[in-house]
Short mmCIF file of C-alpha atoms in Angstrom, two decimals:
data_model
loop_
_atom_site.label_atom_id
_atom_site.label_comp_id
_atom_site.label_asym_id
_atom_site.label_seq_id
_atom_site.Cartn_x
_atom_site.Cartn_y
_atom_site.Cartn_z
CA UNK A 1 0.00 0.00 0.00
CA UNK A 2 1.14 3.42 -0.65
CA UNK A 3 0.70 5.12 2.57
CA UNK A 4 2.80 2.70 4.18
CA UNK A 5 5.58 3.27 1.86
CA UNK A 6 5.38 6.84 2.01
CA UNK A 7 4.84 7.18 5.73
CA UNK A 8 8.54 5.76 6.19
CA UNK A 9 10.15 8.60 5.21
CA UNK A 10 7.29 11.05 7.20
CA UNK A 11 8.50 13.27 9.73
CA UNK A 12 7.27 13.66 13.38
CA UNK A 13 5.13 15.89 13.70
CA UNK A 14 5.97 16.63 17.30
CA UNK A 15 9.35 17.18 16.31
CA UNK A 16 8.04 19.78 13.39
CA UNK A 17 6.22 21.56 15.94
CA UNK A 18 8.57 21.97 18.35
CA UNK A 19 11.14 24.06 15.84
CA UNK A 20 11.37 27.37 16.81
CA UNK A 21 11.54 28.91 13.02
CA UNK A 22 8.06 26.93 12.67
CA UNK A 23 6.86 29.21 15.61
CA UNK A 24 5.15 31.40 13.13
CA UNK A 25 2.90 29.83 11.86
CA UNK A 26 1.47 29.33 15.48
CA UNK A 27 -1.29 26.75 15.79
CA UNK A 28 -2.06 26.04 12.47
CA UNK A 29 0.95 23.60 12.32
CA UNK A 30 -1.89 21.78 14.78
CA UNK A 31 -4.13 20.75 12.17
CA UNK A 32 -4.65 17.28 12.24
CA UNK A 33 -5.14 17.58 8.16
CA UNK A 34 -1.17 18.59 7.66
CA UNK A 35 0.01 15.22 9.03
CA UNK A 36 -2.27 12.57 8.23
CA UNK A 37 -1.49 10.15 5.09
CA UNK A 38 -4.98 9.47 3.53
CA UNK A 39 -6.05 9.14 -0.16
CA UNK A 40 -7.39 12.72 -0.37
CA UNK A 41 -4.38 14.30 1.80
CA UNK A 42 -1.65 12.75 0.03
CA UNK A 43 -3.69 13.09 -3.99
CA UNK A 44 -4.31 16.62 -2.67
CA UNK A 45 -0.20 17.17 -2.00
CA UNK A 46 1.18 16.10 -4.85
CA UNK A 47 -1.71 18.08 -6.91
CA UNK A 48 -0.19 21.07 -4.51
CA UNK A 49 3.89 19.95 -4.86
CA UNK A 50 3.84 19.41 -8.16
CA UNK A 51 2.23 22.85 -9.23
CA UNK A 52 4.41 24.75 -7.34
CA UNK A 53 7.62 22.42 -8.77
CA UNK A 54 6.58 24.27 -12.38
CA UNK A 55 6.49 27.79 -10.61
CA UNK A 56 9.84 30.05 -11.53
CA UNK A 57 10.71 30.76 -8.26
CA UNK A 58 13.42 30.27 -6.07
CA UNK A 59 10.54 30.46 -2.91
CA UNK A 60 8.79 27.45 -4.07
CA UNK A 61 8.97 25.06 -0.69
CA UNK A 62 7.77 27.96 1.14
CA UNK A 63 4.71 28.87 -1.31
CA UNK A 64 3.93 25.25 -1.42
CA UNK A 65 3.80 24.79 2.64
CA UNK A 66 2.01 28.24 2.77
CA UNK A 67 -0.69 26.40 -0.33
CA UNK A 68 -0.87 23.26 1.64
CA UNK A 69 -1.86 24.73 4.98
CA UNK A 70 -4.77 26.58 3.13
CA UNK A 71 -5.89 23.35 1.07
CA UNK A 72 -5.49 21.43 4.19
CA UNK A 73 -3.38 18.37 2.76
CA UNK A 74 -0.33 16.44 3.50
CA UNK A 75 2.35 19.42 4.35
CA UNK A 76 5.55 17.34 4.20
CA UNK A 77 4.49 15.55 0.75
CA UNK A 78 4.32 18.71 -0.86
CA UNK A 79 7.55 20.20 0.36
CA UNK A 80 9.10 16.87 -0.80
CA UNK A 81 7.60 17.10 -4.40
CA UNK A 82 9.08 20.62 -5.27
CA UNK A 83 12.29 19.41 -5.37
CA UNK A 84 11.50 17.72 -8.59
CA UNK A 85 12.79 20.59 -10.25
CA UNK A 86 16.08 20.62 -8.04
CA UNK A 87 19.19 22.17 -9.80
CA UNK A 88 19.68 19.30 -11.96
CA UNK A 89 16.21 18.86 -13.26
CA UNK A 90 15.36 22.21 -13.58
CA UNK A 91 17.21 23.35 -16.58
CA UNK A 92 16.01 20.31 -18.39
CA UNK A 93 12.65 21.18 -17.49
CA UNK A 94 12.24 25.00 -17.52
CA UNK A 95 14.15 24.40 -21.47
CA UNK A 96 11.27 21.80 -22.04
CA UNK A 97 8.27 24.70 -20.96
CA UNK A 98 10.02 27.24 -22.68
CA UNK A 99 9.84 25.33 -25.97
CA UNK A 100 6.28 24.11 -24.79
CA UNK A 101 4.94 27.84 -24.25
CA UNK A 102 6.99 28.89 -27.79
CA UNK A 103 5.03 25.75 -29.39
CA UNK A 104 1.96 27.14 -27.80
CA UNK A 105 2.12 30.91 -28.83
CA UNK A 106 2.93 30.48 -32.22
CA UNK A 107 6.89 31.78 -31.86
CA UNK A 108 9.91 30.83 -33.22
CA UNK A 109 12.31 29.79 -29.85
CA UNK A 110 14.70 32.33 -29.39
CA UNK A 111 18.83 31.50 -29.06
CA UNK A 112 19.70 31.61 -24.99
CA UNK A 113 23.12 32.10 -23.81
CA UNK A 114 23.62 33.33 -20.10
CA UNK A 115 25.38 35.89 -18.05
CA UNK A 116 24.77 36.49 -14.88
CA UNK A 117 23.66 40.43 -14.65
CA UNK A 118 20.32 42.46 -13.89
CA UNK A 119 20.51 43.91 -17.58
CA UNK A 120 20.64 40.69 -18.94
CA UNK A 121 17.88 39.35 -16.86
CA UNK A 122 15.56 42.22 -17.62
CA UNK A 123 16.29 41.83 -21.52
CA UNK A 124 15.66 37.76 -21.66
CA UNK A 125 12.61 38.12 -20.01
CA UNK A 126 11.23 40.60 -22.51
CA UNK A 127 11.80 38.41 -25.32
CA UNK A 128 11.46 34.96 -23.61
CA UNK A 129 9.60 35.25 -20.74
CA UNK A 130 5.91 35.31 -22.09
CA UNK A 131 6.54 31.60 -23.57
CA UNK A 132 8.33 30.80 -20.37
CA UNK A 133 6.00 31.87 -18.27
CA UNK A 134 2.96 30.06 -20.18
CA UNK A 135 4.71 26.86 -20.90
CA UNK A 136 5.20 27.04 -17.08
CA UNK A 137 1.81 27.66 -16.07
CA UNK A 138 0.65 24.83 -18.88
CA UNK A 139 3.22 22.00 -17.33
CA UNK A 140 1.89 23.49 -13.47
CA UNK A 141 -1.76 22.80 -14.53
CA UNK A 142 -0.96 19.75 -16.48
CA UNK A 143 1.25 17.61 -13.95
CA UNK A 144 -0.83 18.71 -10.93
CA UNK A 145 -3.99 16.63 -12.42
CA UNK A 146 -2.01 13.91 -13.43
CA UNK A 147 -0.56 13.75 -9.95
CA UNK A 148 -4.06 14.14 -8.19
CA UNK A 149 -5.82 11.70 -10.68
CA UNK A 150 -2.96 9.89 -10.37
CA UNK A 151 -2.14 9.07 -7.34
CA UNK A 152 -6.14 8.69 -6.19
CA UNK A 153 -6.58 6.05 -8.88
CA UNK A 154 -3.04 4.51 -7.43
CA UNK A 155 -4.36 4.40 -4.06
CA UNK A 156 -7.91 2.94 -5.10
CA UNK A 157 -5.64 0.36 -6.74
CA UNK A 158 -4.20 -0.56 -4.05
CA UNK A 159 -6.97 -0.82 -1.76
CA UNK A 160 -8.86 -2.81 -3.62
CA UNK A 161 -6.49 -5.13 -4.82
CA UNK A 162 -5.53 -5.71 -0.55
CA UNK A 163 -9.30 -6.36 -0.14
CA UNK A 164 -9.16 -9.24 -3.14
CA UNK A 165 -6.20 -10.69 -1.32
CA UNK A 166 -7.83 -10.70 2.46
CA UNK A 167 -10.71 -12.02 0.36
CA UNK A 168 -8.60 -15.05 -1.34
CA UNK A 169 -6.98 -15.81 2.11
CA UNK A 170 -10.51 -15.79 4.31
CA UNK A 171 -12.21 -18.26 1.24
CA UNK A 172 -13.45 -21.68 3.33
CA UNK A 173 -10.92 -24.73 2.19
CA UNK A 174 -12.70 -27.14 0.20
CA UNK A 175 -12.19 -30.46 1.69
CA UNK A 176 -11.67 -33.41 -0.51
#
């Protein structure tokens, strides 16, 4: 089953709770919601993880806590699932929406080099940003329902194929 798979590598709560940079967010961190590992808390954190993995910002874990206190799901699940665009992933995948949102709006893909200065910055995201941004926002919408869908159809799996085997196991033995 998945939640017992996934509960291994859970946190403590308690222990959570207790850190003192956690202190403000005072007693929401109480919600029983945050910690629980249920079909609709864990579908509901990676719908929430992976959308905020696809958002172009380097404040990502804390957007997607912030997201998952309001939605009420799995907290530590969608921390975890942001770091699917770590800093090895993520020019592979911010490349793959850029061409996605270029595909989308019609534009040629423009050549990228890099330097590393404010003038640059401001200049790339003139002429690249709009397909960035878009085949962002398409991949955030996109992967977050496959995740949800996903990982609810996953779990249903799962449950139903343990109920087949407690069936199987609790059949009478036919006696010959």
């Amino acid at each position: 089953m998945p939640r017992k798979y996934i509960k291994r590598f859970m946190p403590n709560p308690d222990v959570i709770r207790r850190q003192k940079a956690l202190k403000v967010f005072g007693n929401v961190l109480y919600n029983p919601n945050l910690w629980c590992l249920n079909r609709r808390s864990a579908a509901g954190a990676f719908a929430v993880g992976l959308f905020m993995a696809f958002v172009p910002l380097p404040s990502q874990m804390i957007m997607s806590a912030g997201l998952a206190i309001a939605c009420g799901v799995n907290l530590p699940l969608s921390i975890a699932l942001v770091w699917i665009t770590n800093p090895i992933t993520m020019p592979v995948i911010f490349y793959f929406a850029y061409k996605l949102g270029a595909w989308l709006m019609n534009v040629p893909p423009q050549p990228f080099h890099f330097e590393l200065n404010w003038d640059f910055i401001m200049q790339q995201m003139s002429t690249i940003g709009p397909p960035f941004l878009l085949g962002c926002g398409v991949c955030a919408v996109v992967s977050s329902i496959i995740g949800y869908f996903g990982i609810r159809g996953l779990w249903r799996y799962s449950v139903v194929r343990s109920w087949q085997k407690r069936r199987v196991t609790k059949l009478p033995q036919n006696l010959t």
